[in-house]
mmCIF file of C-alpha atoms and ligand atoms in Angstrom:
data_model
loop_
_atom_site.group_PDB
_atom_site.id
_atom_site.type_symbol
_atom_site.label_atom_id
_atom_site.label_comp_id
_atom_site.label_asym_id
_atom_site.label_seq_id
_atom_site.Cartn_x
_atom_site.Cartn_y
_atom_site.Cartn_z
ATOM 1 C CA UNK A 242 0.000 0.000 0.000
ATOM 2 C CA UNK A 243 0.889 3.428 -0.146
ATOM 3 C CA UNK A 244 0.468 6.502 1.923
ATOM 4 C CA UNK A 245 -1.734 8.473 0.203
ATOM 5 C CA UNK A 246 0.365 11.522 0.187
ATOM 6 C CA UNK A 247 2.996 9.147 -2.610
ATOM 7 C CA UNK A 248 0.633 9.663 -5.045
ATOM 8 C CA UNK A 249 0.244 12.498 -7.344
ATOM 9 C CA UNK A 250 -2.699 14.464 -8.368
ATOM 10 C CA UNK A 251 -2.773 14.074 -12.523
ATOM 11 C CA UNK A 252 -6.747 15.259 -12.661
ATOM 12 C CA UNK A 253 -7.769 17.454 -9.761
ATOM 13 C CA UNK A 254 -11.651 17.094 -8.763
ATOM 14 C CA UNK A 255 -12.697 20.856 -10.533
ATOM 15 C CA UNK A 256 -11.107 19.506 -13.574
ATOM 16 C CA UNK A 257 -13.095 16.057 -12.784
ATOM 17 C CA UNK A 258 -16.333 18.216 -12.467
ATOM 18 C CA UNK A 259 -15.984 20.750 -15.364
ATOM 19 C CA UNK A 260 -15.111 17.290 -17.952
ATOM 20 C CA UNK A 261 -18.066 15.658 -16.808
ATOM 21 C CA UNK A 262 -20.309 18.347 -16.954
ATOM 22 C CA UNK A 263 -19.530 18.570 -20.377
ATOM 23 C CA UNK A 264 -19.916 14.788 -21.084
ATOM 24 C CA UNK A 265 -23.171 14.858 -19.393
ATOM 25 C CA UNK A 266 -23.886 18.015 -21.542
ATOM 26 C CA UNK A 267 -22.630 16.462 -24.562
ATOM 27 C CA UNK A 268 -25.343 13.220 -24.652
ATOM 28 C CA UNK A 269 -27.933 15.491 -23.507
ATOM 29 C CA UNK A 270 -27.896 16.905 -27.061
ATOM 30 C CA UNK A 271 -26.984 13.298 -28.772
ATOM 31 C CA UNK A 272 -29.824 12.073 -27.827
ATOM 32 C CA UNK A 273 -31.947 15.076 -27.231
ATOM 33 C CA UNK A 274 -35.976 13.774 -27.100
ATOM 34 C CA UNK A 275 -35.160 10.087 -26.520
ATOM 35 C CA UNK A 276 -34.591 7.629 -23.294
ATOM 36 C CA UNK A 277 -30.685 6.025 -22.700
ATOM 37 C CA UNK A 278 -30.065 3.424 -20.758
ATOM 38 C CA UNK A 279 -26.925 3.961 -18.702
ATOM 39 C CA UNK A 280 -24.877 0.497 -18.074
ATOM 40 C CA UNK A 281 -21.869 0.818 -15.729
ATOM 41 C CA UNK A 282 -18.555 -1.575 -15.973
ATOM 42 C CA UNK A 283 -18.794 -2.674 -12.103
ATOM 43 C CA UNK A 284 -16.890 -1.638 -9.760
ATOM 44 C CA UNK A 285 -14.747 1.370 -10.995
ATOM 45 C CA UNK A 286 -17.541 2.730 -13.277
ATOM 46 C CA UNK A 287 -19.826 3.636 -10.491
ATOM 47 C CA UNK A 288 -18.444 7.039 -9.638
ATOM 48 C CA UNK A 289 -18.314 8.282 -12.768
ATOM 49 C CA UNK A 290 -21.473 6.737 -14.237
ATOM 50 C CA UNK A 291 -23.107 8.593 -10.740
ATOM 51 C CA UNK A 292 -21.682 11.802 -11.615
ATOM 52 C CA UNK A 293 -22.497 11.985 -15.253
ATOM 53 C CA UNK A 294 -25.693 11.111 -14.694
ATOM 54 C CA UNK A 295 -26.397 13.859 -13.003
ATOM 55 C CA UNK A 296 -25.403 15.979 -15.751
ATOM 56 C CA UNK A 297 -27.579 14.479 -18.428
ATOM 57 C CA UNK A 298 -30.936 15.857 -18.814
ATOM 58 C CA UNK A 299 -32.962 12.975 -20.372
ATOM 59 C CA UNK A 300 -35.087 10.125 -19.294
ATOM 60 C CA UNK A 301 -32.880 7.590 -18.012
ATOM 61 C CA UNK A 302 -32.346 4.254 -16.646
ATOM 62 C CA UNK A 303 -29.259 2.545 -14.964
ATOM 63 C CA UNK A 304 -27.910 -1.025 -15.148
ATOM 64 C CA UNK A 305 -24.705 -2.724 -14.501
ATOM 65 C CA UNK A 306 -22.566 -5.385 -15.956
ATOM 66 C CA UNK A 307 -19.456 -7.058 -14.511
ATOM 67 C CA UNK A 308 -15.945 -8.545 -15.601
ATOM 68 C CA UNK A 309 -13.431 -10.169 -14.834
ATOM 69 C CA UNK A 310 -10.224 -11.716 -16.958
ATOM 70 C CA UNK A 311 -9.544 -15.332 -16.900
ATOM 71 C CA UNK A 312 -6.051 -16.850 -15.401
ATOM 72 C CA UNK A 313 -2.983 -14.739 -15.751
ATOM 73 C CA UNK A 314 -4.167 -12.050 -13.396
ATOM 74 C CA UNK A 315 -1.168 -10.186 -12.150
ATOM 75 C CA UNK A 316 -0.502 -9.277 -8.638
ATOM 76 C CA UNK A 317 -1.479 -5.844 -7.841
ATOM 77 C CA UNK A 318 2.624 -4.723 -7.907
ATOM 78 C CA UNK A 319 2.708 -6.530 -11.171
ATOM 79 C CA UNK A 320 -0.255 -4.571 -12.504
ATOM 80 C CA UNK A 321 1.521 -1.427 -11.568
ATOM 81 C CA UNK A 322 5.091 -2.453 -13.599
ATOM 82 C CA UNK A 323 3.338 -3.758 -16.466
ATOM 83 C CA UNK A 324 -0.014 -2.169 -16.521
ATOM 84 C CA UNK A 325 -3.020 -4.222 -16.906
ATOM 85 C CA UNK A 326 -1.637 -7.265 -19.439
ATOM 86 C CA UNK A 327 -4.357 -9.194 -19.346
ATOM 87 C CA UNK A 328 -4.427 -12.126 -21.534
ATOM 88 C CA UNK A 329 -7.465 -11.260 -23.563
ATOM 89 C CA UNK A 330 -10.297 -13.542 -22.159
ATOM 90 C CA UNK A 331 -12.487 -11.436 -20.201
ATOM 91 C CA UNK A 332 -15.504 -13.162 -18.551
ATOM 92 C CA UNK A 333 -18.731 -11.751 -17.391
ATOM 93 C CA UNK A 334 -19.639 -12.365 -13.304
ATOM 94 C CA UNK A 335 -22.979 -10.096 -14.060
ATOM 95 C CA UNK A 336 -24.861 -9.750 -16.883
ATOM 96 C CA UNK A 337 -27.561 -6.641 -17.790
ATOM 97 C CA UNK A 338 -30.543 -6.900 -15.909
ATOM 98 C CA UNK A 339 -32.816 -6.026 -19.455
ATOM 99 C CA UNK A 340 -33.162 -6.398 -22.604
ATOM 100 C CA UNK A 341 -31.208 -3.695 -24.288
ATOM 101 C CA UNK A 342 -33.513 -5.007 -27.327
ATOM 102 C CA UNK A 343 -33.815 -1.196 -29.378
ATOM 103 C CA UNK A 344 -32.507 0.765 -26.510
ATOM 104 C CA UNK A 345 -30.783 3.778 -26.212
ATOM 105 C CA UNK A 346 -27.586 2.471 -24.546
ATOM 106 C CA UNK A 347 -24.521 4.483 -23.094
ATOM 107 C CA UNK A 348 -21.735 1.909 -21.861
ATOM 108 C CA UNK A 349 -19.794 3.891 -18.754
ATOM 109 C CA UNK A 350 -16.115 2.510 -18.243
ATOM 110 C CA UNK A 351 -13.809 4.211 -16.102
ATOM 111 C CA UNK A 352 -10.705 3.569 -18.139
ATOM 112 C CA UNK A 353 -10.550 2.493 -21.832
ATOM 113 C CA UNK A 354 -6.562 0.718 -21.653
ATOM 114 C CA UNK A 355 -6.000 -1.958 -23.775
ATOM 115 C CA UNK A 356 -8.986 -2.486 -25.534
ATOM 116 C CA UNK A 357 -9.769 -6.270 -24.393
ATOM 117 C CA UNK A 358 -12.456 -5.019 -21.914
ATOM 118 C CA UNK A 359 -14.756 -2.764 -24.042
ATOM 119 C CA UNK A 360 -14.511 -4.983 -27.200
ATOM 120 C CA UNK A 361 -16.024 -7.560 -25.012
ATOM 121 C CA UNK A 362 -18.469 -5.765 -23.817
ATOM 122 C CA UNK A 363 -19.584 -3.879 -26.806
ATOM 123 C CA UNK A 364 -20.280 -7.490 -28.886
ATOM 124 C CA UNK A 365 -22.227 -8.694 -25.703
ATOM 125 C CA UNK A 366 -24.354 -5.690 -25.350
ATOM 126 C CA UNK A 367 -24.444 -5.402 -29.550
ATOM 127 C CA UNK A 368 -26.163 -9.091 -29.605
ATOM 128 C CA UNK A 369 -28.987 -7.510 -27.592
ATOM 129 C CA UNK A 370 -29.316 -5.360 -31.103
ATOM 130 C CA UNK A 371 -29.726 -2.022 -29.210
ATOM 131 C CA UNK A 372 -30.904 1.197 -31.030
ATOM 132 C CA UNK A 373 -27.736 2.524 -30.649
ATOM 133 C CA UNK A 374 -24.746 1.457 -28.341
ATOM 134 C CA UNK A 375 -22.116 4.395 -27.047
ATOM 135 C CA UNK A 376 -19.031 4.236 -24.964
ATOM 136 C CA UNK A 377 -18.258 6.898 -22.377
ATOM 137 C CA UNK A 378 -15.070 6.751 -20.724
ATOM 138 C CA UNK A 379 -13.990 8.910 -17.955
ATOM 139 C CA UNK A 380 -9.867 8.268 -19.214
ATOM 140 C CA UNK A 381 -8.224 6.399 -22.203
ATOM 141 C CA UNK A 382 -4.830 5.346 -22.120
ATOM 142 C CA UNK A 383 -4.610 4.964 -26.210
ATOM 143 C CA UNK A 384 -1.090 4.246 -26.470
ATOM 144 C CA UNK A 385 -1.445 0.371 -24.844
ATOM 145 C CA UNK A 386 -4.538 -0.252 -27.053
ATOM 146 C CA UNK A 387 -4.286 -3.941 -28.303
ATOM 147 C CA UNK A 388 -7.995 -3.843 -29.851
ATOM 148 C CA UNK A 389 -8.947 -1.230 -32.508
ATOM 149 C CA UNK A 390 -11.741 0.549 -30.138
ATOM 150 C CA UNK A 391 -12.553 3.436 -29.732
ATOM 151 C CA UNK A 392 -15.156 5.657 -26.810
ATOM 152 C CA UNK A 393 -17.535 8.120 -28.586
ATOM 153 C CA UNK A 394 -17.029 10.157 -25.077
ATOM 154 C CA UNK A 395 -13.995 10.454 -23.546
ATOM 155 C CA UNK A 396 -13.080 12.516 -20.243
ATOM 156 C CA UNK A 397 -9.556 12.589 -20.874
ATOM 157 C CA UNK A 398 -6.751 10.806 -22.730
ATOM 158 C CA UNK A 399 -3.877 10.297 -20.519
ATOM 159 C CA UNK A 400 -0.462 8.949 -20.542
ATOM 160 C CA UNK A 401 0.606 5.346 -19.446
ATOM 161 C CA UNK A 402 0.804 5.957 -15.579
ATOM 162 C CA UNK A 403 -1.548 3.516 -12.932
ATOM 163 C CA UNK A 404 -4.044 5.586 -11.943
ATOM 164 C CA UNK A 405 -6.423 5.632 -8.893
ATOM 165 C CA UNK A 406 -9.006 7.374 -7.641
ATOM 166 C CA UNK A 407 -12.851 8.795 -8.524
ATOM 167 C CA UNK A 408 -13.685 5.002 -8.937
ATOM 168 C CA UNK A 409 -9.912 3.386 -10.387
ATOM 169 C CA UNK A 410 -8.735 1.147 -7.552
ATOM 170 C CA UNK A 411 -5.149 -0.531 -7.033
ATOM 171 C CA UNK A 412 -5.861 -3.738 -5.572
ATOM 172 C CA UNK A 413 -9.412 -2.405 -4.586
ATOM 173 C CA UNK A 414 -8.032 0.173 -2.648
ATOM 174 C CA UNK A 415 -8.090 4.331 -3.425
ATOM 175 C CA UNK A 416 -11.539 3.841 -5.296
ATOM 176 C CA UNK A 417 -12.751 7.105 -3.006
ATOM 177 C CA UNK A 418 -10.289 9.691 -3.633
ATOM 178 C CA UNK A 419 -11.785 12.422 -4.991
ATOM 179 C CA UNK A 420 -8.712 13.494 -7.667
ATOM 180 C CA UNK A 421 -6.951 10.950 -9.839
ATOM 181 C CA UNK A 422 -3.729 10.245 -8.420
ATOM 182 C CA UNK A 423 -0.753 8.729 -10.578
ATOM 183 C CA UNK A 424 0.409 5.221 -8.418
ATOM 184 C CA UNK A 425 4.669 5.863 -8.388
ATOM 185 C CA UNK A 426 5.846 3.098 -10.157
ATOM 186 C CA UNK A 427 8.066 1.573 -7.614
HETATM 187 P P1 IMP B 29 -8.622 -2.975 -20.780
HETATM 188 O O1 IMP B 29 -9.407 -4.235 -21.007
HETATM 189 O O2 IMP B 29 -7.145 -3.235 -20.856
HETATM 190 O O3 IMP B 29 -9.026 -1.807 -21.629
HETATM 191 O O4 IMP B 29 -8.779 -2.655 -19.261
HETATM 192 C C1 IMP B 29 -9.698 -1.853 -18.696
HETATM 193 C C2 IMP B 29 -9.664 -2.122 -17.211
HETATM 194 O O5 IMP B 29 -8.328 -2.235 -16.703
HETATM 195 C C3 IMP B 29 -10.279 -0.966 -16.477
HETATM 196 O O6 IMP B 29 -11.652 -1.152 -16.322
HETATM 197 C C4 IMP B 29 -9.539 -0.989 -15.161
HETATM 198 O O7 IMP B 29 -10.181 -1.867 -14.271
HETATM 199 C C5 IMP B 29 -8.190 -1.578 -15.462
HETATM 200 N N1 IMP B 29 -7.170 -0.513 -15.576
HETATM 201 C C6 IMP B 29 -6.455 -0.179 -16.667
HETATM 202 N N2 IMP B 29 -5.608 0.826 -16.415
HETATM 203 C C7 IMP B 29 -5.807 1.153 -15.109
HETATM 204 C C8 IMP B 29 -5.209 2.150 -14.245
HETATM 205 O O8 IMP B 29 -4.340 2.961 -14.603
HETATM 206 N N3 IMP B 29 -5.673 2.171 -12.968
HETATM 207 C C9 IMP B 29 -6.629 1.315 -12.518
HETATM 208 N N4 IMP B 29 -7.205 0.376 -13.284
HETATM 209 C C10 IMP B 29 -6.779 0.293 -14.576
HETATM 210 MG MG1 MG B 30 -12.409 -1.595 -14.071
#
């Protein structure tokens, strides 16, 4: 673990606030005189997905939907020298609660890294055949994508650092600080 005064702020919470304002802003007008359906990636989703929201001004439902990647998992130090490697096979431990059957939907990820998760995601939630599908990502780390995807809404593109914070956990940990704080890399 580390003392929480190690890490660095890279995104204070104003900046937080004023990008998701926008985001929220931004789908508003997408989708201006129709219902979404927000789906959140479980666990590190949920801030975000609370916050934004709050800044959309349509009728709207929430759901969830949880992962996990198969074998290979790296410790919680490796994940922090290698990033998240994971091998590719990502596994669902909760599925949508609905249909998505010609529904609005918004997927809500915290981080878009390498790809693996989303693409995943997207083809399960795609089978559904929703009206439209949409990913909204609070960050993207685009230089360790392995998958060709790409978020229609993203908060901010950052560097490869760890992150934690406003939802991103190390080890489950640091999920409730308000900024996003860069993890020193040992
Ligand atoms: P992807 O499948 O590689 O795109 O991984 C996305 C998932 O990896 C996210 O939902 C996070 O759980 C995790 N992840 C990737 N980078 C970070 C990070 O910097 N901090 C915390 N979790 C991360
Ligand atoms: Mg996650």
């Amino acid at each position: 673990m580390f003392a929480v005064n190690d890490l660095k702020v890279l995104i204070s919470r104003d900046q937080i606030a004023y990008r998701v304002a926008a985001m929220g802003a931004e789908i508003t007008r997408d989708f201006a005189g129709e219902s979404i359906i927000f789906v959140g990636v479980l666990k590190g989703a949920a801030i975000f997905l609370g916050d934004l929201a709050r800044h959309v001004d349509l009728d709207a439902t929430f759901d969830f939907i949880g992962v996990s990647s198969y074998g290979n998992r790296p410790t919680p130090s490796q994940e922090l020298q290698h990033g998240w490697d994971s091998t590719g096979e990502v596994r669902l431990t909760k599925d949508v609660d609905q249909s998505m059957r010609d529904k609005n939907v918004i997927l809500v990820e915290d981080i878009l890294d390498t790809g693996l998760t989303l693409t995943y995601l997207k083809s399960i939630l795609l089978a559904h055949k929703p009206k439209a599908l949409r990913i909204a990502t609070l960050l993207d780390k685009p230089s360790r994508r392995k998958k060709p995807i790409q978020a229609d809404y993203v908060g901010f593109s950052i560097p490869d650092e760890f992150v934690v914070g406003y939802g991103l956990d190390y080890a489950e940990r640091y999920r409730n600080l308000p900024d996003i704080c860069v993890v020193p890399r040992g």
